Structures are given as structure tokens and as C-alpha cells.
Backbone as a printed PyTorch tensor [residue, N CA C, xyz], in Angstrom:
tensor([[[ -2.1490,  -6.0530,  -5.2260],
         [ -1.2650,  -5.4470,  -6.2040],
         [  0.1360,  -6.0300,  -6.0490]],

        [[  0.6360,  -6.6300,  -7.0870],
         [  1.9360,  -7.2890,  -7.0560],
         [  2.9940,  -6.3620,  -7.6650]],

        [[  3.7570,  -5.7010,  -6.8020],
         [  4.8180,  -4.8030,  -7.2810],
         [  6.1680,  -5.4760,  -7.0860]],

        [[  7.0430,  -5.3190,  -8.0660],
         [  8.3900,  -5.8510,  -7.9710],
         [  9.3740,  -4.7490,  -8.3150]],

        [[ 10.5220,  -4.8330,  -7.7180],
         [ 11.5670,  -3.8400,  -7.9200],
         [ 12.4550,  -4.2580,  -9.0830]],

        [[ 12.5960,  -3.3620, -10.0600],
         [ 13.4580,  -3.5840, -11.2110],
         [ 14.3230,  -2.3550, -11.4340]],

        [[ 15.4890,  -2.5590, -12.0440],
         [ 16.2890,  -1.4190, -12.5090],
         [ 15.6030,  -0.8560, -13.7460]],

        [[ 15.5430,   0.4590, -13.8380],
         [ 14.8370,   1.1000, -14.9460],
         [ 15.7320,   1.1830, -16.1790]],

        [[ 15.1680,   0.8520, -17.3210],
         [ 15.9040,   1.0110, -18.5780],
         [ 15.5040,   2.3100, -19.2710]],

        [[ 14.4380,   2.9500, -18.7850],
         [ 13.9870,   4.2200, -19.3710],
         [ 14.5460,   5.4230, -18.6320]],

        [[ 14.5920,   5.3580, -17.3060],
         [ 15.0300,   6.4840, -16.4950],
         [ 16.3010,   6.0860, -15.7470]],

        [[ 17.4200,   6.1830, -16.4270],
         [ 18.6740,   5.7690, -15.7980],
         [ 19.7680,   6.7660, -16.1010]],

        [[ 20.7310,   6.8490, -15.1940],
         [ 21.9300,   7.6480, -15.4190],
         [ 23.1400,   6.7160, -15.4740]],

        [[ 23.2000,   5.7620, -14.5710],
         [ 24.2800,   4.7790, -14.5930],
         [ 23.6990,   3.3910, -14.8960]],

        [[ 23.1320,   2.7870, -13.8780],
         [ 22.5920,   1.4270, -14.0460],
         [ 21.0810,   1.3600, -13.9020]],

        [[ 20.4250,   2.4350, -13.5370],
         [ 18.9770,   2.4450, -13.4080],
         [ 18.4520,   2.0890, -12.0390]],

        [[ 19.3330,   2.0160, -11.0460],
         [ 18.9040,   1.6470,  -9.7040],
         [ 17.9870,   2.7200,  -9.1080]],

        [[ 18.3980,   3.9740,  -9.1600],
         [ 17.5850,   5.0590,  -8.5890],
         [ 16.2960,   5.2500,  -9.3810]],

        [[ 16.3500,   5.0910, -10.6830],
         [ 15.1360,   5.1780, -11.4910],
         [ 14.1570,   4.0770, -11.1470]],

        [[ 14.6690,   2.8780, -10.9370],
         [ 13.8140,   1.7600, -10.5340],
         [ 13.2280,   1.9460,  -9.1510]],

        [[ 14.0310,   2.4560,  -8.2180],
         [ 13.5160,   2.7340,  -6.8810],
         [ 12.4420,   3.8180,  -6.9290]],

        [[ 12.6640,   4.8260,  -7.7610],
         [ 11.6770,   5.8860,  -7.9090],
         [ 10.3570,   5.3560,  -8.4420]],

        [[ 10.4170,   4.4770,  -9.4390],
         [  9.1940,   3.8730,  -9.9800],
         [  8.5120,   2.9910,  -8.9390]],

        [[  9.3040,   2.2340,  -8.1950],
         [  8.7570,   1.3210,  -7.1910],
         [  8.0780,   2.0790,  -6.0550]],

        [[  8.7200,   3.1670,  -5.5910],
         [  8.1960,   3.9500,  -4.4760],
         [  7.2570,   5.0580,  -4.9190]],

        [[  7.0820,   5.2300,  -6.2380],
         [  6.2520,   6.2820,  -6.8090],
         [  6.7480,   7.6620,  -6.3710]],

        [[  8.0730,   7.8550,  -6.4750],
         [  8.7460,   9.0990,  -6.1160],
         [  9.6040,   9.5110,  -7.2980]],

        [[  9.8300,  10.8120,  -7.4460],
         [ 10.6850,  11.3060,  -8.5150],
         [ 12.1010,  10.7410,  -8.3410]],

        [[ 12.6740,  10.1010,  -9.3630],
         [ 14.0070,   9.5220,  -9.2420],
         [ 15.0960,  10.5460,  -8.9100]],

        [[ 14.8800,  11.8140,  -9.2390],
         [ 15.8570,  12.8470,  -8.9010],
         [ 15.9840,  12.9870,  -7.3890]],

        [[ 14.8820,  12.8480,  -6.6780],
         [ 14.9250,  12.9070,  -5.2230],
         [ 15.6910,  11.7100,  -4.6690]],

        [[ 15.4650,  10.5430,  -5.2340],
         [ 16.1910,   9.3400,  -4.8150],
         [ 17.6910,   9.5310,  -5.0560]],

        [[ 18.0530,  10.0610,  -6.2140],
         [ 19.4710,  10.2990,  -6.5390],
         [ 20.1040,  11.2870,  -5.5710]],

        [[ 19.3830,  12.3460,  -5.2370],
         [ 19.8960,  13.3510,  -4.3130],
         [ 20.1090,  12.7580,  -2.9240]],

        [[ 19.1370,  12.0070,  -2.4420],
         [ 19.2710,  11.3630,  -1.1330],
         [ 20.4250,  10.3720,  -1.1440]],

        [[ 20.5510,   9.6140,  -2.2390],
         [ 21.6370,   8.6280,  -2.3410],
         [ 23.0030,   9.3300,  -2.3310]],

        [[ 23.1170,  10.4520,  -3.0270],
         [ 24.3780,  11.1940,  -3.0690],
         [ 24.7360,  11.7490,  -1.6930]],

        [[ 23.7470,  12.2880,  -0.9890],
         [ 24.0010,  12.8200,   0.3580],
         [ 24.4320,  11.7030,   1.2980]],

        [[ 23.7560,  10.5790,   1.2400],
         [ 24.1220,   9.4330,   2.0820],
         [ 25.5140,   8.9030,   1.7300]],

        [[ 25.8540,   8.9330,   0.4560],
         [ 27.1760,   8.4700,   0.0320],
         [ 28.2710,   9.3440,   0.6360]],

        [[ 28.0990,  10.6420,   0.5950],
         [ 29.0980,  11.5590,   1.1480],
         [ 29.1590,  11.4460,   2.6690]],

        [[ 28.0120,  11.3130,   3.3170],
         [ 27.9640,  11.2520,   4.7790],
         [ 28.5040,   9.9340,   5.3420]],

        [[ 28.4770,   8.8790,   4.5640],
         [ 28.9400,   7.5740,   5.0500],
         [ 30.3050,   7.1920,   4.4840]],

        [[ 31.0590,   8.2030,   4.0740],
         [ 32.4040,   7.9730,   3.5370],
         [ 32.3860,   7.0260,   2.3410]],

        [[ 31.4720,   7.2780,   1.4120],
         [ 31.3820,   6.6000,   0.1250],
         [ 30.9220,   5.1520,   0.2040]],

        [[ 30.2570,   4.7680,   1.3010],
         [ 29.6470,   3.4460,   1.3760],
         [ 28.5020,   3.3230,   0.3720]],

        [[ 27.8890,   4.4400,   0.0150],
         [ 26.7950,   4.4440,  -0.9470],
         [ 27.2020,   3.9150,  -2.3050]],

        [[ 28.4550,   4.1090,  -2.6790],
         [ 28.9480,   3.5950,  -3.9600],
         [ 28.9390,   2.0660,  -3.9380]],

        [[ 29.3850,   1.4990,  -2.8400],
         [ 29.3870,   0.0420,  -2.7000],
         [ 27.9490,  -0.4800,  -2.6990]],

        [[ 27.0590,   0.2230,  -1.9920],
         [ 25.6560,  -0.1860,  -1.9420],
         [ 25.0140,  -0.0840,  -3.3280]],

        [[ 25.3480,   0.9750,  -4.0860],
         [ 24.7930,   1.1420,  -5.4260],
         [ 25.2560,   0.0030,  -6.3390]],

        [[ 26.5230,  -0.3240,  -6.2910],
         [ 27.0440,  -1.4150,  -7.1190],
         [ 26.4030,  -2.7500,  -6.7450]],

        [[ 26.2140,  -2.9740,  -5.4450],
         [ 25.5560,  -4.2070,  -5.0090],
         [ 24.1060,  -4.2480,  -5.5100]],

        [[ 23.4120,  -3.1080,  -5.4200],
         [ 22.0270,  -3.0490,  -5.8990],
         [ 21.9650,  -3.2580,  -7.4060]],

        [[ 22.9340,  -2.7160,  -8.1400],
         [ 22.9560,  -2.8840,  -9.5920],
         [ 23.1600,  -4.3470,  -9.9840]],

        [[ 23.8590,  -5.0830,  -9.1570],
         [ 24.0920,  -6.4990,  -9.4330],
         [ 22.8910,  -7.3470,  -9.0150]],

        [[ 22.2870,  -7.0150,  -7.8690],
         [ 21.2160,  -7.8330,  -7.3000],
         [ 19.8640,  -7.5820,  -7.9580]],

        [[ 19.5250,  -6.3130,  -8.2070],
         [ 18.1980,  -5.9760,  -8.7370],
         [ 18.1650,  -6.2890, -10.2340]],

        [[ 17.1910,  -7.0730, -10.6820],
         [ 17.1240,  -7.4000, -12.1190],
         [ 16.6720,  -6.2130, -12.9470]],

        [[ 17.0440,  -6.2210, -14.2160],
         [ 16.6530,  -5.1730, -15.1440],
         [ 15.2110,  -5.3680, -15.5920]],

        [[ 14.5160,  -4.2700, -15.8910],
         [ 13.1320,  -4.3860, -16.3350],
         [ 13.0270,  -4.8650, -17.7770]],

        [[ 14.1160,  -5.0480, -18.4660],
         [ 14.0970,  -5.5790, -19.8270],
         [ 13.7470,  -7.0650, -19.8330]],

        [[ 13.8390,  -7.7220, -18.6810],
         [ 13.5760,  -9.1540, -18.5940],
         [ 12.2130,  -9.4490, -17.9990]],

        [[ 11.3220,  -8.4570, -17.9440],
         [  9.9760,  -8.6900, -17.4040],
         [  9.1980,  -9.6110, -18.3200]],

        [[  8.3690, -10.4290, -17.7110],
         [  7.5150, -11.3430, -18.4830],
         [  6.1570, -10.7470, -18.7080]]])
């Protein structure tokens, strides 16, 4: 099974990173968002930088072949 990580264009709030991770891991994206928010607060907002980096690095699912 060939799975690839993409940003979601269907389940997104900002850039679709958490929605894409949820689809990739087969987990509800709301849980991913909650964990990401908790980690962001606990790491003095490093999560924001990580989210922006992921939004730039992970391709959008609109470009799937």
C-alpha cells in the first residue's frame, strides 16, 4: 500500500496540514488539531513555526496524479 502525505483541500481550517495528517494516520483531524494546539502552548509557540514549515513542505492534494 503506497500512502503519501498531502495537505487536505477538503478538511482544512488554515492550510490543511492537520486534515492531511488525520487522513494519513486515519485519525480524526480534530484530535490532531487539539494535540497540535497543546504542543504549541507547551513549547512556547514552536508549533506555529512547525505548522508553517509543514504547510510549505507538504504538497497539496490538489496536485495528485
